[in-house]
Amino acid sequence: MKEQIQTANGKLGILLPGLGAVATTLIAGVEAVKKNIAQPIGALTQMGSIRLGKRTENRYPLIKDFVPLAALDNIVFGGWDVYSDNVYEAAMKAKVLEPSLLQAIKPELEAIVPMKAVFDKSYIKNLDGQHIKQAATKYELASALMDDIENFREANDCNRIVIVWCGSTEKYIEESEVHQTIELFEEGLKNNDPAISPSMIYAYAAIRLGVPFANGAPNLTCDIPALIELAKETATPIGGKDFKTGQTLMKTILAPGLHARALGIRGWFSTNILGNRDGLVLDDPDNFKTKEVSKLSVLEDILQPDINPELYGDLYHKVRINYYPPHGDNKESWDNIDIFGWLGYSMQIKINFLCRDSILAAPIVLDLALFMDLAKRANMTGIQEWLSFYFKSPQTAPGLRPEHDIFKQLIKLQNTLRHIMGEDLITHLGLDYYQDLVEAL
Ligand SMILES: NC(=O)c1ccc[n+]([C@@H]2O[C@H](COP(=O)([O-])OP(=O)(O)OC[C@H]3O[C@@H](n4cnc5c(N)ncnc54)[C@H](O)[C@@H]3O)[C@@H](O)[C@H]2O)c1
C-alpha cells in the first residue's frame, strides 16, 4: 500500500465553511507556527510520535516524519461565512488569541476573505449575517459552491483541496426519505426540500468533486445514506461528527479508566458555561438538541450497560450547556460523577475544567485536514473510522457501534498509519520477544 500513496507535493487548500472562533484560531495558529512564533501543541500530525516495531527496537519517529503529510508551508486557507469579516477581523472578534499575536500575522489573516455562504435561517435562528448566496434552488447553490472550490483551487494553484465544516451547529433533524439515495437527494436539491440543510449542500458539493469532507459539528451533514453512497462513487474520504474537545474529551479519557477497573457509576452530571457565538447558537433549544444527542451517546457506548447491568444499568447521565457571555470562549465546565466500588460503597469525583474551547479544537481541525488529505492520496474512500479519535459522535458504517474510548481510538489511528506504511501492527502482546529478553538476562 505504501508504494501506492501519492506524494504530498504542491499546495493543499484547506477550505472551511464557518470562519468563526475555531477556524480563525486554526488559521492564525498555523501562520504563527510558520513564522516560528508559536508551537502547534495538541496536533498529533505536528508533535505526536508513533512507536514502530518491537519495544526493544526504540523506534519512535514523529508521525509527520513517518507518513507523507502536507507541510504547513504548503497550506493555503480559505472559507465561507455569513459575515463578511476577514480572518483578522473575525479572530479579533472571537477574542480567543491575544491581539499582539494576531498583529504579528495581520497581513496573512487580512488576505483571507470569506466567500458568500449558503445559509438558511430556519436551521440557525440566532445568526443574522447577510453575506449569503442567493439562488432559486438548493441545486444552484451546490453548483455555486462547486464553482467556489474550483476557482479557489485555480487562483491558489492548489494540487489538492480538503474541507472541514467549522460552521455553527444546525437545528436537530432526523434522517428522512430525501436523505436515502443520491437520486432522491439531487431531486430534493432541485425541489428545495426543507430537510436538506446548508451543511449538507456543502458536503454534497465537496463529495461530488471528490474533495475530502470532515464535519466538526454534530449536524447530520454527510452522515446520511445518500452522501455515503456518493462518497463511494466519487472515491472521497468523509468523516464526522463534532470535534471532541472539553468536557467530552475528559469523559472519554476518564470513563474507560473507571470501566477498566470495573468500578460502577450511578450518575454523571455535566454542565458548563460558554459565552462565544457557538454558545449563542446553542442557546436555541433546537440547536442544543443536536449537540445534546451527540454528547449523550458517549458514556453508553464506553460503559455498555447491557453487558454490565450491575455496574452501569442505572446510570443517570445529564448534559447541560448554558450561554454566559462574560466567559467568551473560555468555557468552564463542572462534572459530578457518582461512582461506587467494593461492596457498593459510594464515592464522588468532581471535575472543574477551565478550558479554552477553540484552543482545543484548532489542532483537531489541522490533524483532520492533513489526515483526510493523506486518506485521499492513499485511496482510502468513504467513512474514515480511524479518525474517530477526533470526534464526539464518530460516523461509522450503518449499523456499526461507534468506538468512543479515546485509547482504543488512538490504537486504531496509529495502527492504520502503520498499516498504510507497511509496518507491523502493534498488539501490545509482546510475548514473542519478552521471553527472549527474560532468558537473555
Ligand atoms: N470549539 C469547540 O471546542 C468545538 C467542539 C466541538 C464542536 N464545535 C463546533 O464547531 C463549530 C464552530 O465552532 P466555533 O466556536 O468556531 O463557532 P463560531 O460561532 O465562532 O463560528 C461558526 C461560524 O460559522 C458561521 N456559519 C454558520 N452557518 C454557516 C453556513 N451555513 N455557511 C458558512 N458559515 C456559517 C457563523 O457565522 C460563524 O462565524 C460549531 O458547530 C461548534 O459546535 C466546536
CSV table of C-alpha atoms and ligand atoms in Angstrom, one decimal, residues 16-24 79-83 90 94 115-120 124 127 129 131 165-170 198-199 202 215-219 241-246 274 276-282 291 329 331 355-362 364 392, ligand 1:
chain,number,residue,atom,x,y,z
A,16,LEU,CA,-13.6,26.0,6.0
A,17,PRO,CA,-17.3,26.6,5.9
A,18,GLY,CA,-17.6,28.9,9.0
A,19,LEU,CA,-14.8,31.3,9.7
A,20,GLY,CA,-15.6,31.8,13.4
A,21,ALA,CA,-13.7,31.1,16.6
A,22,VAL,CA,-12.3,27.6,15.8
A,23,ALA,CA,-11.4,28.3,12.2
A,24,THR,CA,-9.7,31.6,12.8
A,79,GLY,CA,-13.6,29.5,3.6
A,80,TRP,CA,-17.2,30.8,3.7
A,81,ASP,CA,-19.1,32.7,6.3
A,82,VAL,CA,-22.4,34.5,6.6
A,83,TYR,CA,-20.5,37.5,7.9
A,90,ALA,CA,-13.1,37.6,12.8
A,94,ALA,CA,-13.7,35.9,18.6
A,115,MET,CA,-16.8,33.6,0.2
A,116,LYS,CA,-20.5,34.1,0.4
A,117,ALA,CA,-22.3,31.4,2.5
A,118,VAL,CA,-25.0,29.0,1.7
A,119,PHE,CA,-27.3,29.7,4.6
A,120,ASP,CA,-30.9,29.1,5.8
A,124,ILE,CA,-29.8,28.6,12.8
A,127,LEU,CA,-27.5,34.2,13.4
A,129,GLY,CA,-25.4,37.6,8.8
A,131,HIS,CA,-23.1,37.6,3.4
A,165,TRP,CA,-17.0,22.1,8.4
A,166,CYS,CA,-16.4,24.7,11.2
A,167,GLY,CA,-19.8,26.3,10.8
A,168,SER,CA,-22.3,26.7,13.6
A,169,THR,CA,-24.4,23.8,14.8
A,170,GLU,CA,-27.7,23.5,12.9
A,198,PRO,CA,-26.9,24.1,4.3
A,199,SER,CA,-24.2,21.9,5.7
A,202,TYR,CA,-21.6,22.0,1.2
A,215,ASN,CA,-17.7,17.6,9.8
A,216,GLY,CA,-16.8,19.3,13.0
A,217,ALA,CA,-20.3,20.0,14.2
A,218,PRO,CA,-22.9,17.5,15.4
A,219,ASN,CA,-25.3,18.0,12.4
A,241,LYS,CA,-19.2,14.4,13.7
A,242,ASP,CA,-18.5,17.0,16.3
A,243,PHE,CA,-14.9,17.8,17.4
A,244,LYS,CA,-14.1,16.0,20.6
A,245,THR,CA,-12.9,18.8,22.9
A,246,GLY,CA,-13.5,20.0,26.5
A,274,LEU,CA,-19.8,29.3,27.5
A,276,ASN,CA,-19.0,32.7,22.5
A,277,ARG,CA,-21.1,32.7,19.3
A,278,ASP,CA,-21.2,28.9,19.4
A,279,GLY,CA,-22.8,29.3,22.9
A,280,LEU,CA,-25.3,31.8,21.5
A,281,VAL,CA,-26.3,29.4,18.7
A,282,LEU,CA,-26.7,26.5,21.2
A,291,LYS,CA,-25.4,18.9,20.5
A,329,ASP,CA,-14.6,31.3,24.5
A,331,LYS,CA,-15.6,27.6,28.8
A,355,CYS,CA,-10.8,25.2,29.3
A,356,ARG,CA,-10.4,27.1,26.1
A,357,ASP,CA,-12.7,25.6,23.5
A,358,SER,CA,-11.1,26.8,20.3
A,359,ILE,CA,-7.6,26.2,21.6
A,360,LEU,CA,-8.6,22.5,22.0
A,361,ALA,CA,-10.4,22.4,18.7
A,362,ALA,CA,-7.9,24.1,16.3
A,364,ILE,CA,-8.1,18.8,15.7
A,392,LYS,CA,-17.6,13.2,19.9
B,1,LIG,N1,-14.8,24.9,19.9
B,1,LIG,C1,-15.0,23.7,20.2
B,1,LIG,O1,-14.4,23.1,21.2
B,1,LIG,C2,-16.0,22.8,19.5
B,1,LIG,C3,-16.1,21.5,19.8
B,1,LIG,C4,-16.9,20.7,19.0
B,1,LIG,C5,-17.7,21.2,18.0
B,1,LIG,N2,-17.6,22.5,17.7
B,1,LIG,C6,-18.4,23.0,16.7
B,1,LIG,O2,-17.6,23.7,15.7
B,1,LIG,C7,-18.4,24.7,15.1
B,1,LIG,C8,-17.6,26.0,15.1
B,1,LIG,O3,-17.4,26.4,16.5
B,1,LIG,P1,-17.0,27.9,16.8
B,1,LIG,O4,-16.7,28.0,18.2
B,1,LIG,O5,-16.0,28.4,15.8
B,1,LIG,O6,-18.3,28.7,16.5
B,1,LIG,P2,-18.5,30.2,15.9
B,1,LIG,O7,-19.9,30.6,16.1
B,1,LIG,O8,-17.4,31.1,16.4
B,1,LIG,O9,-18.2,30.0,14.3
B,1,LIG,C9,-19.1,29.4,13.5
B,1,LIG,C10,-19.1,30.3,12.2
B,1,LIG,O10,-19.9,29.6,11.3
B,1,LIG,C11,-20.6,30.6,10.5
B,1,LIG,N3,-21.7,29.9,9.9
B,1,LIG,C12,-22.9,29.4,10.3
B,1,LIG,N4,-23.6,28.8,9.3
B,1,LIG,C13,-22.9,28.9,8.2
B,1,LIG,C14,-23.0,28.5,6.9
B,1,LIG,N5,-24.2,27.9,6.5
B,1,LIG,N6,-22.1,28.8,6.0
B,1,LIG,C15,-20.9,29.4,6.4
B,1,LIG,N7,-20.7,29.8,7.6
B,1,LIG,C16,-21.7,29.6,8.5
B,1,LIG,C17,-21.1,31.6,11.6
B,1,LIG,O11,-21.4,32.8,11.0
B,1,LIG,C18,-19.8,31.6,12.5
B,1,LIG,O12,-18.9,32.7,12.1
B,1,LIG,C19,-19.7,24.7,15.9
B,1,LIG,O13,-20.7,24.0,15.2
B,1,LIG,C20,-19.4,24.1,17.1
B,1,LIG,O14,-20.5,23.4,17.8
B,1,LIG,C21,-16.7,23.4,18.4
